Short mmCIF file of N, CA and C in Angstrom, two decimals:
data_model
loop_
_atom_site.label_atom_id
_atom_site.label_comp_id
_atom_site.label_asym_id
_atom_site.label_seq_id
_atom_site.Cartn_x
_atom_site.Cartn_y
_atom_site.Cartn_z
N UNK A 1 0.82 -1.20 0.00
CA UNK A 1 0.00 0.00 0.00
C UNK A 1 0.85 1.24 0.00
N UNK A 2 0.35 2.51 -0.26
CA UNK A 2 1.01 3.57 -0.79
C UNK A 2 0.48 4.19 0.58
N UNK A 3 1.57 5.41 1.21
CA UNK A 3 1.59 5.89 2.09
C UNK A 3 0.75 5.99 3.28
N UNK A 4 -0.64 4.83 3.57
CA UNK A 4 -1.63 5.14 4.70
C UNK A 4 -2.23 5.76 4.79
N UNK A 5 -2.88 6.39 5.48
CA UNK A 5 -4.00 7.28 5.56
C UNK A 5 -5.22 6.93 4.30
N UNK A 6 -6.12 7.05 4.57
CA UNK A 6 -7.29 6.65 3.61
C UNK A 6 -7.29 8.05 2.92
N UNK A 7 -8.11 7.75 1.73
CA UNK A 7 -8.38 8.85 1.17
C UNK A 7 -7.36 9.44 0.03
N UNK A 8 -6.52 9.67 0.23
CA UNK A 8 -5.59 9.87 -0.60
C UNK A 8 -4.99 11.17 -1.21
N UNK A 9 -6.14 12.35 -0.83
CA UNK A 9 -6.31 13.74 -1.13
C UNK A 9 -5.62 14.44 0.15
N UNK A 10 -5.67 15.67 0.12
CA UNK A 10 -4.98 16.85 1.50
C UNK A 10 -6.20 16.45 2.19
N UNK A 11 -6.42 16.61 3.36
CA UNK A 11 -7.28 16.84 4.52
C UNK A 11 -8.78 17.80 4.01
N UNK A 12 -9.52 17.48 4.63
CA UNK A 12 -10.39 18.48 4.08
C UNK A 12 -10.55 19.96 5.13
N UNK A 13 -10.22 20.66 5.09
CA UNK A 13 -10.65 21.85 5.89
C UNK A 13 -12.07 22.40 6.13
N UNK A 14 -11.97 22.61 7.53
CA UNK A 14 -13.42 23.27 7.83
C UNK A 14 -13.70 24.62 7.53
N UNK A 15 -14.38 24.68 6.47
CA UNK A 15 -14.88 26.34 6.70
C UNK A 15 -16.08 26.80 7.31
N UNK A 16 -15.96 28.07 7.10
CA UNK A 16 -17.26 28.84 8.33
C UNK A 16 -18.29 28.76 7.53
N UNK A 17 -19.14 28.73 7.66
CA UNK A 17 -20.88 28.57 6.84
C UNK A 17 -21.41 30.03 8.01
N UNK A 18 -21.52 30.80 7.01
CA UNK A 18 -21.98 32.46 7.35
C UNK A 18 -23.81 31.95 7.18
N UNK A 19 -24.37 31.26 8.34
CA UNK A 19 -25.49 31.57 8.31
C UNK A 19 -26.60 32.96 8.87
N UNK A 20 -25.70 34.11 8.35
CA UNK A 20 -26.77 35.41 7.87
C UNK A 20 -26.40 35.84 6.77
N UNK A 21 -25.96 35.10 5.63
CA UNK A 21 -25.89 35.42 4.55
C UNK A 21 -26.51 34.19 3.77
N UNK A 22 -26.60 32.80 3.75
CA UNK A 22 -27.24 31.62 3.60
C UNK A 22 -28.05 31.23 3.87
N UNK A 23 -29.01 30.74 3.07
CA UNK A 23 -30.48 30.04 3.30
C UNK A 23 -30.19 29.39 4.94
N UNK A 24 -29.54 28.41 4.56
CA UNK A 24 -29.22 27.20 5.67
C UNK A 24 -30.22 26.47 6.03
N UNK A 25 -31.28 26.04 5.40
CA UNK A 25 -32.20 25.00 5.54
C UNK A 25 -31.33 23.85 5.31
N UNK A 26 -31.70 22.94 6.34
CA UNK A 26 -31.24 20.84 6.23
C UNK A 26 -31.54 20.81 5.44
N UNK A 27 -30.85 20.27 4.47
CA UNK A 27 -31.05 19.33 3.23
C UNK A 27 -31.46 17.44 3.51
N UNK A 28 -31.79 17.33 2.72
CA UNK A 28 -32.54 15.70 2.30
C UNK A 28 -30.49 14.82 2.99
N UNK A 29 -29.51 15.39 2.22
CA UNK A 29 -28.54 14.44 2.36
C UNK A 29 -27.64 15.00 3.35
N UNK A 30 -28.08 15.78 4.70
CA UNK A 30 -27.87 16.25 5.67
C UNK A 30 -26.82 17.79 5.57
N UNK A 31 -26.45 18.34 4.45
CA UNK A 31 -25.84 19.35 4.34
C UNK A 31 -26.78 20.36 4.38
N UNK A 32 -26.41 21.55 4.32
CA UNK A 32 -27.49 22.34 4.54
C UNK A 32 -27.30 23.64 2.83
N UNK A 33 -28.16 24.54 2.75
CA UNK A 33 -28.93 25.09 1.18
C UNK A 33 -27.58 25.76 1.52
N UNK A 34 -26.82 26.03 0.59
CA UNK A 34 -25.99 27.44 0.31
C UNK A 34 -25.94 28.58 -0.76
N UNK A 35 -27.26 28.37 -0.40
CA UNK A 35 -28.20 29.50 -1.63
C UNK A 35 -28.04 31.03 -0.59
N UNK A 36 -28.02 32.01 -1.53
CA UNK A 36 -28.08 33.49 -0.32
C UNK A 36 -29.81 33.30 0.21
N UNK A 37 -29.64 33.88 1.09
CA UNK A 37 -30.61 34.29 2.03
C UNK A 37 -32.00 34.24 1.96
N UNK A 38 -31.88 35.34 0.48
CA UNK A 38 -33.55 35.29 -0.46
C UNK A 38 -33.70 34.60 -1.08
N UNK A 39 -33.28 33.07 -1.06
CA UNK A 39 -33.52 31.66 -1.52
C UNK A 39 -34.76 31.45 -2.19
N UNK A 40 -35.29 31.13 -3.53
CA UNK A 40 -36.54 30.68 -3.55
C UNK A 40 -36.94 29.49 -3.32
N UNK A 41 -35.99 28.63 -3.01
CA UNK A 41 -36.24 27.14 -3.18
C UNK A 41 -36.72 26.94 -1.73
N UNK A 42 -36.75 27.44 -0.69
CA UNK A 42 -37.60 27.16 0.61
C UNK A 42 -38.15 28.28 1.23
N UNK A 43 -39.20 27.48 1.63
CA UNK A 43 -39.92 29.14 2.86
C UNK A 43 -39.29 29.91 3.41
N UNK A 44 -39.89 30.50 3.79
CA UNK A 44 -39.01 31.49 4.98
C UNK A 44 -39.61 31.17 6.40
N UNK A 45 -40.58 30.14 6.31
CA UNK A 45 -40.97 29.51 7.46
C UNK A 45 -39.63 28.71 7.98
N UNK A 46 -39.14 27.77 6.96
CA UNK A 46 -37.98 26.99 6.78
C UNK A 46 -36.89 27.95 7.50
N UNK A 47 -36.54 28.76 6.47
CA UNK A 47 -35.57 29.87 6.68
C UNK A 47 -35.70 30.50 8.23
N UNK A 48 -36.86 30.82 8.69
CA UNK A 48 -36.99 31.24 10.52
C UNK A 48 -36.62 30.24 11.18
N UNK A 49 -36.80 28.91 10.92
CA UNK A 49 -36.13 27.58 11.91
C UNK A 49 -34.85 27.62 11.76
N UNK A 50 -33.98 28.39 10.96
CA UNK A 50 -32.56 27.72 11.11
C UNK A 50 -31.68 28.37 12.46
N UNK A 51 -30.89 27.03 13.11
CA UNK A 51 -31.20 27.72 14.42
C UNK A 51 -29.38 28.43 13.97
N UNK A 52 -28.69 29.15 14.68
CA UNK A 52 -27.30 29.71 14.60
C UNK A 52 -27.41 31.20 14.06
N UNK A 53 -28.18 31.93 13.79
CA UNK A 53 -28.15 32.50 12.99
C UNK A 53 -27.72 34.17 13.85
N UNK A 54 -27.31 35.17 13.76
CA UNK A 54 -27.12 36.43 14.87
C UNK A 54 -28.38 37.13 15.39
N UNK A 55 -29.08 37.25 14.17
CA UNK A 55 -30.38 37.69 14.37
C UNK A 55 -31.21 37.57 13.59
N UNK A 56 -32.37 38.00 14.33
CA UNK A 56 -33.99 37.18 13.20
C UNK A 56 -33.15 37.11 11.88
N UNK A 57 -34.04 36.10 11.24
CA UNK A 57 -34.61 36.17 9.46
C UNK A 57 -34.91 37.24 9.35
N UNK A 58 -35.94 37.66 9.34
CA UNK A 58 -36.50 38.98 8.54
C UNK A 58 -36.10 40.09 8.61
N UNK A 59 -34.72 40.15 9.90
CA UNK A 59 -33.53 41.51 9.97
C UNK A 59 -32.83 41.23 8.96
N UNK A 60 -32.72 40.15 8.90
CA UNK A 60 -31.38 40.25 7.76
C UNK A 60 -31.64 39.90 6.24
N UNK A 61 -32.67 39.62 5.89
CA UNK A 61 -33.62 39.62 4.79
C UNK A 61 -33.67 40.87 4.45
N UNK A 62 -34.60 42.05 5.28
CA UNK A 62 -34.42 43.27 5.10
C UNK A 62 -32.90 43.59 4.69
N UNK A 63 -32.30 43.43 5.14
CA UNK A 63 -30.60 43.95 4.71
C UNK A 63 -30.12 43.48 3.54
N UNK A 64 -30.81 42.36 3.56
CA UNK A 64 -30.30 41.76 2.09
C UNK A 64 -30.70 42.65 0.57
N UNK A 65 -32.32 42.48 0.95
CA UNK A 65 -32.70 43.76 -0.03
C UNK A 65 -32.65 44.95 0.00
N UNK A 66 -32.15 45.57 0.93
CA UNK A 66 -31.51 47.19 0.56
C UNK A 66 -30.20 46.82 0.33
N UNK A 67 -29.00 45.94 0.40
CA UNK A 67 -28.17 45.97 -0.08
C UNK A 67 -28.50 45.80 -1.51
N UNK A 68 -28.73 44.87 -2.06
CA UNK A 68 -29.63 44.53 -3.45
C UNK A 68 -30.10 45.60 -4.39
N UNK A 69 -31.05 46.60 -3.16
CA UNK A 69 -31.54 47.66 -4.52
C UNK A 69 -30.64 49.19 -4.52
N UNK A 70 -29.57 48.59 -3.56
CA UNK A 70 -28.83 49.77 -3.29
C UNK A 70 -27.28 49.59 -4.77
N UNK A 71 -27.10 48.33 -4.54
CA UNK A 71 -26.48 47.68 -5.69
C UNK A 71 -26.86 48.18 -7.31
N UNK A 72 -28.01 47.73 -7.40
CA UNK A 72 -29.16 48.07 -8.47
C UNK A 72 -29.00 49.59 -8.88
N UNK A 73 -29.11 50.43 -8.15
CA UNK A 73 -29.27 51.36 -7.87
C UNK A 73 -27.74 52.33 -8.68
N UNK A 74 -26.95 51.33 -8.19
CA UNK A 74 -25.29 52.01 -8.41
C UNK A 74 -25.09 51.78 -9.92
N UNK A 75 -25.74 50.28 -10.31
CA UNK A 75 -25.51 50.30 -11.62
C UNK A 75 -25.89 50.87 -12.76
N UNK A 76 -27.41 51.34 -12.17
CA UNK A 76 -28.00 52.03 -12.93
C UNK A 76 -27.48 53.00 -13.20
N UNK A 77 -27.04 54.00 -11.90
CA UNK A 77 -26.55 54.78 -12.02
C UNK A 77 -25.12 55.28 -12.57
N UNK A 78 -24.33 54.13 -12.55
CA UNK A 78 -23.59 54.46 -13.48
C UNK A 78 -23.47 54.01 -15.05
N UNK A 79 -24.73 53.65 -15.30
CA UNK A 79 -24.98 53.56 -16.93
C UNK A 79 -24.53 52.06 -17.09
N UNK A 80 -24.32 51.06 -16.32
CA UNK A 80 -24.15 49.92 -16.63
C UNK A 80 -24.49 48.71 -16.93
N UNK A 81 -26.04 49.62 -16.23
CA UNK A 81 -27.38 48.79 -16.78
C UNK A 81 -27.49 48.27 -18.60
N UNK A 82 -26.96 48.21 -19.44
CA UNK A 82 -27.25 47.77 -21.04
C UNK A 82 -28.04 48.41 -21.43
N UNK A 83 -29.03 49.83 -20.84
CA UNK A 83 -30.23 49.60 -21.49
C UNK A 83 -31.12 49.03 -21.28
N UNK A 84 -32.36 49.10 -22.17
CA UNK A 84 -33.21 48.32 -22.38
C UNK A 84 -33.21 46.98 -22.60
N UNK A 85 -33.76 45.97 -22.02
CA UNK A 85 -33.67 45.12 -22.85
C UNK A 85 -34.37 44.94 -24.26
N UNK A 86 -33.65 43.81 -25.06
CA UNK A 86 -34.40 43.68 -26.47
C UNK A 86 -35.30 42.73 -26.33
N UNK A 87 -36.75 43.03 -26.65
CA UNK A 87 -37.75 42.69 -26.90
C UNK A 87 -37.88 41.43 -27.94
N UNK A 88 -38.34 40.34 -27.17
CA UNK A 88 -38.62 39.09 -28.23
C UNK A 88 -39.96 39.00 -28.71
N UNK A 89 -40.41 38.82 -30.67
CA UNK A 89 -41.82 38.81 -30.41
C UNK A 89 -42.36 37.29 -29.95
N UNK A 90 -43.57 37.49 -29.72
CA UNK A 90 -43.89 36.42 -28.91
C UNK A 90 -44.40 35.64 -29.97
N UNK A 91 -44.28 34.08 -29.45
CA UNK A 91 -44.08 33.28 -30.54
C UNK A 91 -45.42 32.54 -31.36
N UNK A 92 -46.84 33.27 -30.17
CA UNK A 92 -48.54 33.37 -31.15
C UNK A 92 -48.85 34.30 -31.56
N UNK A 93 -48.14 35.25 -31.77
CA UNK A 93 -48.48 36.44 -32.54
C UNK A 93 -49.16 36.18 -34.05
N UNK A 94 -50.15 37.00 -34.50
CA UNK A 94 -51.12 36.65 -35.32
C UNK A 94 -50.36 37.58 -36.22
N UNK A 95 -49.51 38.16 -36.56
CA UNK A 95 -48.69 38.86 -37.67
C UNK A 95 -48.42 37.71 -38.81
N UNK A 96 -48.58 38.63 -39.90
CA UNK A 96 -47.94 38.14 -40.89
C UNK A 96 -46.77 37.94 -41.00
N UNK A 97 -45.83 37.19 -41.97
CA UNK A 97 -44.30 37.00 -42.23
C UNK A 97 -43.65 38.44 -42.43
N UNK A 98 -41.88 38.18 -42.06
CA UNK A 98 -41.50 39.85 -42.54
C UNK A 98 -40.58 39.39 -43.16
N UNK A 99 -40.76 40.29 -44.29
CA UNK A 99 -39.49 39.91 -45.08
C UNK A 99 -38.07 40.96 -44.79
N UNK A 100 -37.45 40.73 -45.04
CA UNK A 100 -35.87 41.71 -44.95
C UNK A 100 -35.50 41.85 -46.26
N UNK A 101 -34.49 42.81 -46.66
CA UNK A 101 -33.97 43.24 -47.60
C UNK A 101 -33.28 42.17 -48.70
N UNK A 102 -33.00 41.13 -48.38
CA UNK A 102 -32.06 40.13 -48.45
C UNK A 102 -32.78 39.09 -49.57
N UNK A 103 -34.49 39.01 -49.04
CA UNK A 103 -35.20 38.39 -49.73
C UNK A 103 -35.77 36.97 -48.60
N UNK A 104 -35.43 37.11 -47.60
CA UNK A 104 -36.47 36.65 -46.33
C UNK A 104 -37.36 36.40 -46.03
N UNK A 105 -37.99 35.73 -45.83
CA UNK A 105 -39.50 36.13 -44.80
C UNK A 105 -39.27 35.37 -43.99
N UNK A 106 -39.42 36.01 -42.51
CA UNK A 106 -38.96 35.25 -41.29
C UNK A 106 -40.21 34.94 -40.99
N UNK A 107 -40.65 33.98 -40.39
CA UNK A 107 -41.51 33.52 -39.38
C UNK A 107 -41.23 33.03 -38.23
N UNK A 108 -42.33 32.33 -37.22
CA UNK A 108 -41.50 31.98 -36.05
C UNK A 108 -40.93 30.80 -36.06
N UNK A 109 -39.47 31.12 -35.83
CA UNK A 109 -38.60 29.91 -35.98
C UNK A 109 -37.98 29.04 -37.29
N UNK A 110 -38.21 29.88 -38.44
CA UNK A 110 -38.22 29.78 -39.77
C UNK A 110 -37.62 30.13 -40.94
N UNK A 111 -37.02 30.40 -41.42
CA UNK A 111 -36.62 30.93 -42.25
C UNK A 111 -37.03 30.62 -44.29
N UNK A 112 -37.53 31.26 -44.63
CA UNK A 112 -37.79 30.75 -46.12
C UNK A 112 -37.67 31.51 -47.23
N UNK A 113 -37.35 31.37 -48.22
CA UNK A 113 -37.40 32.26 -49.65
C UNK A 113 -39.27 32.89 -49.96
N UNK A 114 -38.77 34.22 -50.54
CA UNK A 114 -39.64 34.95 -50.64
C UNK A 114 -40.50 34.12 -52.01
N UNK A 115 -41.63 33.75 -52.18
CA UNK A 115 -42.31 32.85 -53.56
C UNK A 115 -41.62 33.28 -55.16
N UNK A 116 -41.38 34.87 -54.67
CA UNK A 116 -40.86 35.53 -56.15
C UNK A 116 -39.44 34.74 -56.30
N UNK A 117 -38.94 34.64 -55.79
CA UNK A 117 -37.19 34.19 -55.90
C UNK A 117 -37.18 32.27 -55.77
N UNK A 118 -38.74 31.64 -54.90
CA UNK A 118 -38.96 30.21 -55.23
C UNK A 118 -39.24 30.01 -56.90
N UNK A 119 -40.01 31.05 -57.41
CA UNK A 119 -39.79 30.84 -58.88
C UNK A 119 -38.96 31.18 -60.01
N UNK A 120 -37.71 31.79 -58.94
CA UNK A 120 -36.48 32.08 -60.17
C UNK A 120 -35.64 30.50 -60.06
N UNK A 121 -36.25 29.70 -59.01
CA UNK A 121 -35.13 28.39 -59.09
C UNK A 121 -35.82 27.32 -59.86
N UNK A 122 -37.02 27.34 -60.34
CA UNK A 122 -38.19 26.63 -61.17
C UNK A 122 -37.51 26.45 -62.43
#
């Protein structure tokens, strides 16, 4: 056998689990969520049982979202927001085909020759 110890890797180190920044709901395979705080994947019923925590849930929930829209806030403000987003049309729209310059007509999910240019290949 090669040097003893099982395992074969470095040691594993303990780190700190910051539960007022982490869900920290028990998990099914005994670890706990390390999702931030405003987790959607469990209640906040869940989220009030976790016991370790400095103070209430809903203090530090609150903090979470003014840090959040204070964040928001900075990016906007410094123009880093992209813009608008670009608008997708939606894919039951009762519109007709559009054609482009090119000789196109897009539909949804489609692409095809305009009929005038299907009968220049006839």
């Amino acid at each position: 056998k090669k040097g003893g110890g099982g395992g074969g890797g470095a040691p594993k180190k303990a780190f700190h689990v910051d539960l007022d920044r982490i869900c920290g709901v028990t998990l099914e395979t005994g670890g706990r969520c390390m999702r931030t705080i405003d987790c959607k994947a469990h209640t906040q019923l869940a989220k009030r049982e976790v016991l370790g925590r400095s103070r209430p849930y809903d203090e530090l929930l609150a903090e979470r979202k003014m840090f959040k829209a204070s964040q928001q806030a900075a990016t906007l403000a410094s123009g880093g927001g992209g813009g608008a987003m670009a608008l997708r049309p939606s894919k039951d729209r009762g519109d007709e085909p559009i054609e482009d310059s090119s000789g196109f007509v897009f539909s949804p999910g489609k692409k095809r020759r305009v009929e005038g240019q299907a009968k220049l290949r006839e």
